[in-house]
Amino acid sequence: MSDAFALKTWRRLNGSAPGRYLFSRIVCFKAPYFRSIRPVFDVLEPGRSEAHIRKQRRVTNHIGTVHAIAMANLCELVAGTMTEVSCPGSMRWIPKSMTIDYLAKAGTDVRAEATLEPVREGEAQDAVVKVDVFDTAGTKVVHADITMYVSPKKKGQKKGSG
């Protein structure tokens, strides 16, 4: 999904719960791995993104809380989608590393909030996306720093990531 298409589609669909759900399904069609957590985007703009997942059996562990890897997937999803719409059109990106801290058990639905400082155009760089995940009581259950390698697109490369 190209940056322009993603943001244009989000802006067209985000005015309603069904629209946000449909946008989320479109993202998961492009990146099918994320379908397993059934995310729904709530906010998407350059430099900021939020999405949530419901606590369902499919994302729980043996003790009945939201599985750590489900939350890691949510972190990567909000970070990548937000990076896509935040990078200048002449740049591409790819995840480089992820540091994640599991701070508390998540016994409820969870919401991830990602932020990114503006990306400089023209030079290769590491851009660190900060992601915090909260339960419904507002307790921070996860913090992740996801480093994206951002570089100029090769000549003739179409819009989009990597």
mmCIF file of C-alpha atoms in Angstrom:
data_model
loop_
_atom_site.group_PDB
_atom_site.id
_atom_site.type_symbol
_atom_site.label_atom_id
_atom_site.label_comp_id
_atom_site.label_asym_id
_atom_site.label_seq_id
_atom_site.Cartn_x
_atom_site.Cartn_y
_atom_site.Cartn_z
ATOM 1 C CA MET A 1 0.000 0.000 0.000
ATOM 2 C CA SER A 2 1.592 3.302 -1.002
ATOM 3 C CA ASP A 3 1.806 6.191 1.417
ATOM 4 C CA ALA A 4 -0.589 8.355 -0.611
ATOM 5 C CA PHE A 5 -3.107 5.540 -1.046
ATOM 6 C CA ALA A 6 -3.010 4.586 2.626
ATOM 7 C CA LEU A 7 -3.561 8.107 3.905
ATOM 8 C CA LYS A 8 -6.187 8.926 1.262
ATOM 9 C CA THR A 9 -8.078 5.717 2.060
ATOM 10 C CA TRP A 10 -7.848 6.370 5.808
ATOM 11 C CA ARG A 11 -9.154 9.908 5.425
ATOM 12 C CA ARG A 12 -12.070 8.650 3.355
ATOM 13 C CA LEU A 13 -13.027 5.810 5.741
ATOM 14 C CA ASN A 14 -12.127 6.928 9.281
ATOM 15 C CA GLY A 15 -15.318 8.858 9.968
ATOM 16 C CA SER A 16 -17.195 5.798 11.212
ATOM 17 C CA ALA A 17 -16.550 2.567 13.069
ATOM 18 C CA PRO A 18 -17.367 0.462 9.956
ATOM 19 C CA GLY A 19 -14.991 2.625 7.908
ATOM 20 C CA ARG A 20 -12.125 2.162 10.386
ATOM 21 C CA TYR A 21 -12.835 -1.579 10.425
ATOM 22 C CA LEU A 22 -12.779 -1.695 6.598
ATOM 23 C CA PHE A 23 -9.510 0.252 6.467
ATOM 24 C CA SER A 24 -7.995 -2.184 8.957
ATOM 25 C CA ARG A 25 -9.086 -5.126 6.794
ATOM 26 C CA ILE A 26 -7.468 -3.490 3.744
ATOM 27 C CA VAL A 27 -4.170 -3.133 5.643
ATOM 28 C CA CYS A 28 -4.392 -6.779 6.732
ATOM 29 C CA PHE A 29 -5.065 -7.845 3.139
ATOM 30 C CA LYS A 30 -1.795 -6.153 2.145
ATOM 31 C CA ALA A 31 0.043 -7.614 5.177
ATOM 32 C CA PRO A 32 -1.905 -10.822 5.936
ATOM 33 C CA TYR A 33 0.194 -11.829 8.931
ATOM 34 C CA PHE A 34 -1.555 -9.186 11.044
ATOM 35 C CA ARG A 35 -5.003 -10.683 10.398
ATOM 36 C CA SER A 36 -4.456 -13.086 13.293
ATOM 37 C CA ILE A 37 -4.890 -10.304 15.880
ATOM 38 C CA ARG A 38 -7.872 -8.610 14.152
ATOM 39 C CA PRO A 39 -6.702 -5.033 14.720
ATOM 40 C CA VAL A 40 -8.798 -1.918 14.198
ATOM 41 C CA PHE A 41 -7.155 1.439 13.525
ATOM 42 C CA ASP A 42 -8.462 4.422 15.478
ATOM 43 C CA VAL A 43 -5.978 7.143 14.421
ATOM 44 C CA LEU A 44 -3.601 7.404 11.461
ATOM 45 C CA GLU A 45 -1.717 10.533 10.539
ATOM 46 C CA PRO A 46 1.896 11.441 9.845
ATOM 47 C CA GLY A 47 3.776 11.013 13.119
ATOM 48 C CA ARG A 48 0.948 9.319 15.037
ATOM 49 C CA SER A 49 -1.099 6.131 14.913
ATOM 50 C CA GLU A 50 -3.405 4.203 17.227
ATOM 51 C CA ALA A 51 -5.093 0.828 16.900
ATOM 52 C CA HIS A 52 -6.693 -1.640 19.257
ATOM 53 C CA ILE A 53 -7.358 -5.340 19.547
ATOM 54 C CA ARG A 54 -10.038 -7.056 21.528
ATOM 55 C CA LYS A 55 -9.191 -9.638 24.127
ATOM 56 C CA GLN A 56 -10.466 -12.796 22.434
ATOM 57 C CA ARG A 57 -9.433 -16.397 22.816
ATOM 58 C CA ARG A 58 -7.390 -16.171 19.606
ATOM 59 C CA VAL A 59 -4.970 -13.656 21.219
ATOM 60 C CA THR A 60 -4.785 -15.022 24.757
ATOM 61 C CA ASN A 61 -2.186 -17.168 26.443
ATOM 62 C CA HIS A 62 -2.476 -20.059 28.899
ATOM 63 C CA ILE A 63 -3.211 -17.722 31.833
ATOM 64 C CA GLY A 64 -6.022 -15.884 30.063
ATOM 65 C CA THR A 65 -4.264 -12.593 29.351
ATOM 66 C CA VAL A 66 -3.434 -11.031 25.985
ATOM 67 C CA HIS A 67 -0.393 -12.857 24.638
ATOM 68 C CA ALA A 68 2.889 -10.941 24.548
ATOM 69 C CA ILE A 69 3.426 -11.712 20.862
ATOM 70 C CA ALA A 70 -0.076 -10.496 19.956
ATOM 71 C CA MET A 71 0.857 -7.164 21.543
ATOM 72 C CA ALA A 72 4.223 -7.182 19.732
ATOM 73 C CA ASN A 73 2.345 -7.721 16.457
ATOM 74 C CA LEU A 74 0.076 -4.778 17.276
ATOM 75 C CA CYS A 75 3.157 -2.635 17.970
ATOM 76 C CA GLU A 76 4.734 -3.551 14.642
ATOM 77 C CA LEU A 77 1.485 -2.926 12.765
ATOM 78 C CA VAL A 78 0.873 0.594 14.116
ATOM 79 C CA ALA A 79 4.568 1.476 13.740
ATOM 80 C CA GLY A 80 4.824 0.284 10.144
ATOM 81 C CA THR A 81 1.552 1.739 8.933
ATOM 82 C CA MET A 82 2.332 5.083 10.549
ATOM 83 C CA THR A 83 5.867 5.086 9.114
ATOM 84 C CA GLU A 84 4.360 4.465 5.673
ATOM 85 C CA VAL A 85 2.262 7.630 5.855
ATOM 86 C CA SER A 86 4.987 9.658 7.617
ATOM 87 C CA CYS A 87 7.911 9.182 5.232
ATOM 88 C CA PRO A 88 8.452 11.612 2.363
ATOM 89 C CA GLY A 89 7.378 10.123 -0.976
ATOM 90 C CA SER A 90 11.002 9.869 -2.107
ATOM 91 C CA MET A 91 11.902 7.586 0.811
ATOM 92 C CA ARG A 92 11.371 3.909 1.609
ATOM 93 C CA TRP A 93 11.539 2.077 4.934
ATOM 94 C CA ILE A 94 11.976 -1.337 6.455
ATOM 95 C CA PRO A 95 11.943 -2.486 10.099
ATOM 96 C CA LYS A 96 15.488 -2.895 11.412
ATOM 97 C CA SER A 97 15.072 -3.790 15.082
ATOM 98 C CA MET A 98 12.574 -3.890 17.910
ATOM 99 C CA THR A 99 13.113 -3.564 21.643
ATOM 100 C CA ILE A 100 10.059 -4.421 23.685
ATOM 101 C CA ASP A 101 9.343 -4.333 27.390
ATOM 102 C CA TYR A 102 6.376 -6.219 28.815
ATOM 103 C CA LEU A 103 5.419 -4.134 31.837
ATOM 104 C CA ALA A 104 2.193 -5.717 33.094
ATOM 105 C CA LYS A 105 -0.332 -8.426 32.292
ATOM 106 C CA ALA A 106 -3.047 -7.351 29.870
ATOM 107 C CA GLY A 107 -6.322 -8.823 31.036
ATOM 108 C CA THR A 108 -8.526 -6.607 28.843
ATOM 109 C CA ASP A 109 -8.682 -5.244 25.310
ATOM 110 C CA VAL A 110 -5.521 -3.283 24.464
ATOM 111 C CA ARG A 111 -4.750 -0.098 22.518
ATOM 112 C CA ALA A 112 -1.398 0.786 20.956
ATOM 113 C CA GLU A 113 -0.213 4.356 20.409
ATOM 114 C CA ALA A 114 2.750 4.986 18.077
ATOM 115 C CA THR A 115 4.674 8.219 17.542
ATOM 116 C CA LEU A 116 7.483 9.226 15.215
ATOM 117 C CA GLU A 117 9.468 12.445 14.860
ATOM 118 C CA PRO A 118 9.534 13.914 11.327
ATOM 119 C CA VAL A 119 11.754 11.996 8.916
ATOM 120 C CA ARG A 120 14.397 14.003 7.038
ATOM 121 C CA GLU A 121 14.179 13.657 3.297
ATOM 122 C CA GLY A 122 17.133 12.633 1.173
ATOM 123 C CA GLU A 123 19.500 10.777 3.485
ATOM 124 C CA ALA A 124 19.525 7.238 4.872
ATOM 125 C CA GLN A 125 18.725 7.201 8.564
ATOM 126 C CA ASP A 126 17.348 5.236 11.461
ATOM 127 C CA ALA A 127 13.945 6.470 12.617
ATOM 128 C CA VAL A 128 12.772 5.212 16.013
ATOM 129 C CA VAL A 129 9.043 4.677 16.435
ATOM 130 C CA LYS A 130 7.923 4.690 20.066
ATOM 131 C CA VAL A 131 4.909 2.513 20.825
ATOM 132 C CA ASP A 132 3.013 2.220 24.090
ATOM 133 C CA VAL A 133 0.243 -0.316 24.690
ATOM 134 C CA PHE A 134 -2.441 0.311 27.303
ATOM 135 C CA ASP A 135 -5.215 -1.820 28.784
ATOM 136 C CA THR A 136 -8.740 -0.447 29.216
ATOM 137 C CA ALA A 137 -7.891 0.916 32.689
ATOM 138 C CA GLY A 138 -5.106 3.023 31.157
ATOM 139 C CA THR A 139 -2.275 0.906 32.557
ATOM 140 C CA LYS A 140 0.760 0.795 30.268
ATOM 141 C CA VAL A 141 1.356 -2.908 29.641
ATOM 142 C CA VAL A 142 4.000 -2.702 26.876
ATOM 143 C CA HIS A 143 6.573 -0.224 25.604
ATOM 144 C CA ALA A 144 8.405 -0.819 22.321
ATOM 145 C CA ASP A 145 11.050 1.086 20.389
ATOM 146 C CA ILE A 146 11.003 0.005 16.756
ATOM 147 C CA THR A 147 13.880 1.193 14.598
ATOM 148 C CA MET A 148 12.994 1.710 10.955
ATOM 149 C CA TYR A 149 15.757 2.014 8.390
ATOM 150 C CA VAL A 150 14.654 4.834 6.084
ATOM 151 C CA SER A 151 16.525 5.470 2.827
ATOM 152 C CA PRO A 152 16.032 7.147 -0.554
ATOM 153 C CA LYS A 153 14.141 5.061 -3.083
ATOM 154 C CA LYS A 154 16.102 3.659 -5.965
ATOM 155 C CA LYS A 155 15.572 5.398 -9.276
ATOM 156 C CA GLY A 156 12.391 4.102 -10.911
ATOM 157 C CA GLN A 157 11.056 2.499 -7.720
ATOM 158 C CA LYS A 158 7.305 2.884 -7.279
ATOM 159 C CA LYS A 159 5.786 4.532 -4.226
ATOM 160 C CA GLY A 160 5.446 2.339 -1.186
ATOM 161 C CA SER A 161 7.690 0.687 1.374
ATOM 162 C CA GLY A 162 10.905 -1.238 1.123
#
